[in-house]
Amino acid sequence: MFEAESNLHLEIADSSAEDILSRARALADELSYLLGKSTEARQDWEQAIRLEEHCAEALYGLGLMAFESDRFTEAAVLFGQVSNLDQEDRQARIMHADALVHDGKIDEGIAHLERIVNSPFATIGALELLGQAYLQKREYEKARSCFERVLEHYSESKDAMYGLTRVYAA
């Protein structure tokens, strides 16, 4: 009994240590990526995922790389995985919706953004993206409403002001 319990504690400790190591590596890789070492960061994020298949930080990093390389389908999948792993990661949810919109899946992106702006995860950025998505669909009243809501909370939003200018010009 004692030996089995000890082995269980060792297994838990080993898996916890691997999880911590994997997450630390993923965060270090994010710093490398921000410093322009994208090849190194990508390799390390991929290794982190091999160690821990559901490493949200590594998946998020690979999602950013895909998004910034205009691989929006891949980015949407990666950000969607992060959102499923961490229900409270608002930035992953927003990036997922943004990738969908950029990938031409505007209705799906709008549906995600609507859920975000009507939830505790609401942000000014999500509301701005929703307005931009409505602009792409030429739903000008909905776009105007989004941009006006942004300006109610953040009157200096250049994105919302520009969005309104585009709405009024249409």
Short mmCIF file of C-alpha atoms in Angstrom, two decimals:
data_model
loop_
_atom_site.label_atom_id
_atom_site.label_comp_id
_atom_site.label_asym_id
_atom_site.label_seq_id
_atom_site.Cartn_x
_atom_site.Cartn_y
_atom_site.Cartn_z
CA MET A 1 0.00 0.00 0.00
CA PHE A 2 2.72 2.48 1.00
CA GLU A 3 4.75 1.69 -2.13
CA ALA A 4 1.74 2.17 -4.43
CA GLU A 5 0.91 5.48 -2.76
CA SER A 6 4.53 6.63 -3.04
CA ASN A 7 4.60 5.72 -6.73
CA LEU A 8 1.40 7.70 -7.27
CA HIS A 9 2.93 10.75 -5.57
CA LEU A 10 6.06 10.42 -7.74
CA GLU A 11 3.93 10.20 -10.91
CA ILE A 12 2.02 13.32 -9.89
CA ALA A 13 5.26 15.17 -9.11
CA ASP A 14 6.79 14.11 -12.43
CA SER A 15 3.74 15.21 -14.43
CA SER A 16 3.59 18.50 -12.52
CA ALA A 17 7.27 19.17 -13.16
CA GLU A 18 6.82 18.40 -16.88
CA ASP A 19 3.82 20.72 -17.02
CA ILE A 20 5.72 23.56 -15.33
CA LEU A 21 8.75 23.02 -17.60
CA SER A 22 6.56 22.97 -20.69
CA ARG A 23 4.77 26.18 -19.72
CA ALA A 24 8.01 27.94 -18.78
CA ARG A 25 9.52 26.98 -22.13
CA ALA A 26 6.43 28.25 -23.99
CA LEU A 27 6.62 31.61 -22.21
CA ALA A 28 10.35 31.91 -22.92
CA ASP A 29 9.59 31.16 -26.55
CA GLU A 30 7.02 33.94 -26.65
CA LEU A 31 9.77 36.31 -25.55
CA SER A 32 12.09 34.91 -28.23
CA TYR A 33 9.38 35.43 -30.82
CA LEU A 34 8.81 39.01 -29.70
CA LEU A 35 12.55 39.60 -30.02
CA GLY A 36 12.47 38.41 -33.64
CA LYS A 37 13.69 34.84 -33.14
CA SER A 38 10.66 33.27 -34.80
CA THR A 39 12.30 30.08 -36.10
CA GLU A 40 13.66 29.25 -32.67
CA ALA A 41 10.37 30.07 -30.99
CA ARG A 42 8.39 27.92 -33.46
CA GLN A 43 10.69 24.93 -32.91
CA ASP A 44 10.45 25.29 -29.16
CA TRP A 45 6.65 25.73 -29.19
CA GLU A 46 6.36 22.59 -31.29
CA GLN A 47 8.60 20.75 -28.82
CA ALA A 48 6.49 22.03 -25.92
CA ILE A 49 3.40 20.60 -27.61
CA ARG A 50 5.17 17.26 -28.07
CA LEU A 51 5.85 17.25 -24.31
CA GLU A 52 2.37 18.46 -23.39
CA GLU A 53 -0.17 18.15 -26.19
CA HIS A 54 -2.47 20.73 -24.62
CA CYS A 55 0.06 23.46 -23.82
CA ALA A 56 -2.12 26.54 -24.31
CA GLU A 57 0.82 28.94 -24.34
CA ALA A 58 2.57 27.07 -27.15
CA LEU A 59 -0.65 26.70 -29.16
CA TYR A 60 -1.28 30.44 -28.73
CA GLY A 61 2.25 31.28 -29.89
CA LEU A 62 1.88 29.11 -32.99
CA GLY A 63 -1.49 30.76 -33.59
CA LEU A 64 0.12 34.20 -33.52
CA MET A 65 2.76 33.10 -35.98
CA ALA A 66 0.11 31.66 -38.30
CA PHE A 67 -2.02 34.83 -38.04
CA GLU A 68 0.89 37.13 -38.75
CA SER A 69 1.82 34.97 -41.75
CA ASP A 70 -1.72 35.28 -43.15
CA ARG A 71 -2.45 31.60 -42.50
CA PHE A 72 -5.82 32.42 -41.00
CA THR A 73 -7.39 28.96 -41.23
CA GLU A 74 -4.50 27.51 -39.21
CA ALA A 75 -4.61 30.43 -36.78
CA ALA A 76 -8.35 29.98 -36.21
CA VAL A 77 -7.86 26.29 -35.41
CA LEU A 78 -5.00 26.99 -32.98
CA PHE A 79 -6.79 29.85 -31.20
CA GLY A 80 -9.93 27.71 -31.05
CA GLN A 81 -7.93 24.97 -29.31
CA VAL A 82 -6.59 27.48 -26.79
CA SER A 83 -10.12 28.78 -26.15
CA ASN A 84 -11.32 25.23 -25.52
CA LEU A 85 -8.43 24.54 -23.14
CA ASP A 86 -8.80 27.78 -21.20
CA GLN A 87 -12.38 29.04 -21.16
CA GLU A 88 -11.26 32.29 -19.51
CA ASP A 89 -8.57 33.26 -22.04
CA ARG A 90 -10.29 36.29 -23.53
CA GLN A 91 -7.44 37.15 -25.89
CA ALA A 92 -7.50 33.66 -27.44
CA ARG A 93 -11.27 33.99 -27.94
CA ILE A 94 -10.84 37.37 -29.62
CA MET A 95 -7.98 36.14 -31.81
CA HIS A 96 -10.05 33.10 -32.78
CA ALA A 97 -12.89 35.35 -33.96
CA ASP A 98 -10.46 37.72 -35.70
CA ALA A 99 -8.81 34.82 -37.56
CA LEU A 100 -12.23 33.57 -38.66
CA VAL A 101 -13.12 37.02 -40.04
CA HIS A 102 -9.76 37.30 -41.82
CA ASP A 103 -10.31 33.80 -43.23
CA GLY A 104 -13.53 34.96 -44.86
CA LYS A 105 -15.78 33.22 -42.33
CA ILE A 106 -17.31 36.55 -41.37
CA ASP A 107 -20.64 35.22 -40.09
CA GLU A 108 -18.88 32.71 -37.84
CA GLY A 109 -16.47 35.40 -36.61
CA ILE A 110 -19.37 37.75 -35.90
CA ALA A 111 -21.16 35.03 -33.94
CA HIS A 112 -18.05 34.54 -31.78
CA LEU A 113 -17.57 38.30 -31.32
CA GLU A 114 -21.24 38.77 -30.38
CA ARG A 115 -20.83 36.14 -27.65
CA ILE A 116 -17.67 37.85 -26.44
CA VAL A 117 -19.09 41.39 -26.28
CA ASN A 118 -22.17 40.10 -24.44
CA SER A 119 -20.14 38.21 -21.84
CA PRO A 120 -17.81 38.95 -18.94
CA PHE A 121 -14.97 38.65 -21.51
CA ALA A 122 -16.09 41.82 -23.32
CA THR A 123 -13.34 44.23 -24.32
CA ILE A 124 -13.14 47.41 -26.32
CA GLY A 125 -10.99 45.55 -28.86
CA ALA A 126 -13.64 42.87 -29.36
CA LEU A 127 -16.30 45.52 -29.91
CA GLU A 128 -14.06 47.31 -32.44
CA LEU A 129 -13.47 44.03 -34.28
CA LEU A 130 -17.21 43.37 -34.31
CA GLY A 131 -17.80 46.79 -35.86
CA GLN A 132 -15.15 46.10 -38.49
CA ALA A 133 -16.71 42.72 -39.28
CA TYR A 134 -20.10 44.37 -39.74
CA LEU A 135 -18.46 46.93 -42.04
CA GLN A 136 -17.14 44.07 -44.18
CA LYS A 137 -20.68 42.73 -44.45
CA ARG A 138 -21.99 46.21 -45.25
CA GLU A 139 -24.25 46.11 -42.21
CA TYR A 140 -23.66 49.76 -41.52
CA GLU A 141 -26.19 50.32 -38.73
CA LYS A 142 -24.76 47.44 -36.69
CA ALA A 143 -21.23 48.70 -37.38
CA ARG A 144 -22.21 52.23 -36.33
CA SER A 145 -23.76 50.90 -33.13
CA CYS A 146 -20.58 49.02 -32.25
CA PHE A 147 -18.31 51.98 -32.89
CA GLU A 148 -20.55 54.33 -30.93
CA ARG A 149 -20.53 51.88 -28.00
CA VAL A 150 -16.73 51.85 -28.13
CA LEU A 151 -16.61 55.65 -28.06
CA GLU A 152 -18.95 55.74 -25.05
CA HIS A 153 -16.31 53.82 -23.09
CA TYR A 154 -13.15 55.03 -24.78
CA SER A 155 -13.65 58.34 -26.52
CA GLU A 156 -10.11 58.38 -27.94
CA SER A 157 -10.42 55.15 -29.93
CA LYS A 158 -8.95 55.92 -33.34
CA ASP A 159 -10.25 52.61 -34.70
CA ALA A 160 -13.82 53.46 -33.70
CA MET A 161 -13.54 56.98 -35.11
CA TYR A 162 -12.17 55.65 -38.38
CA GLY A 163 -14.89 53.00 -38.44
CA LEU A 164 -17.59 55.63 -38.01
CA THR A 165 -16.03 57.67 -40.80
CA ARG A 166 -16.26 54.64 -43.06
CA VAL A 167 -19.88 54.04 -42.01
CA TYR A 168 -20.87 57.63 -42.81
CA ALA A 169 -18.98 57.53 -46.12
CA ALA A 170 -20.87 54.41 -47.26
#
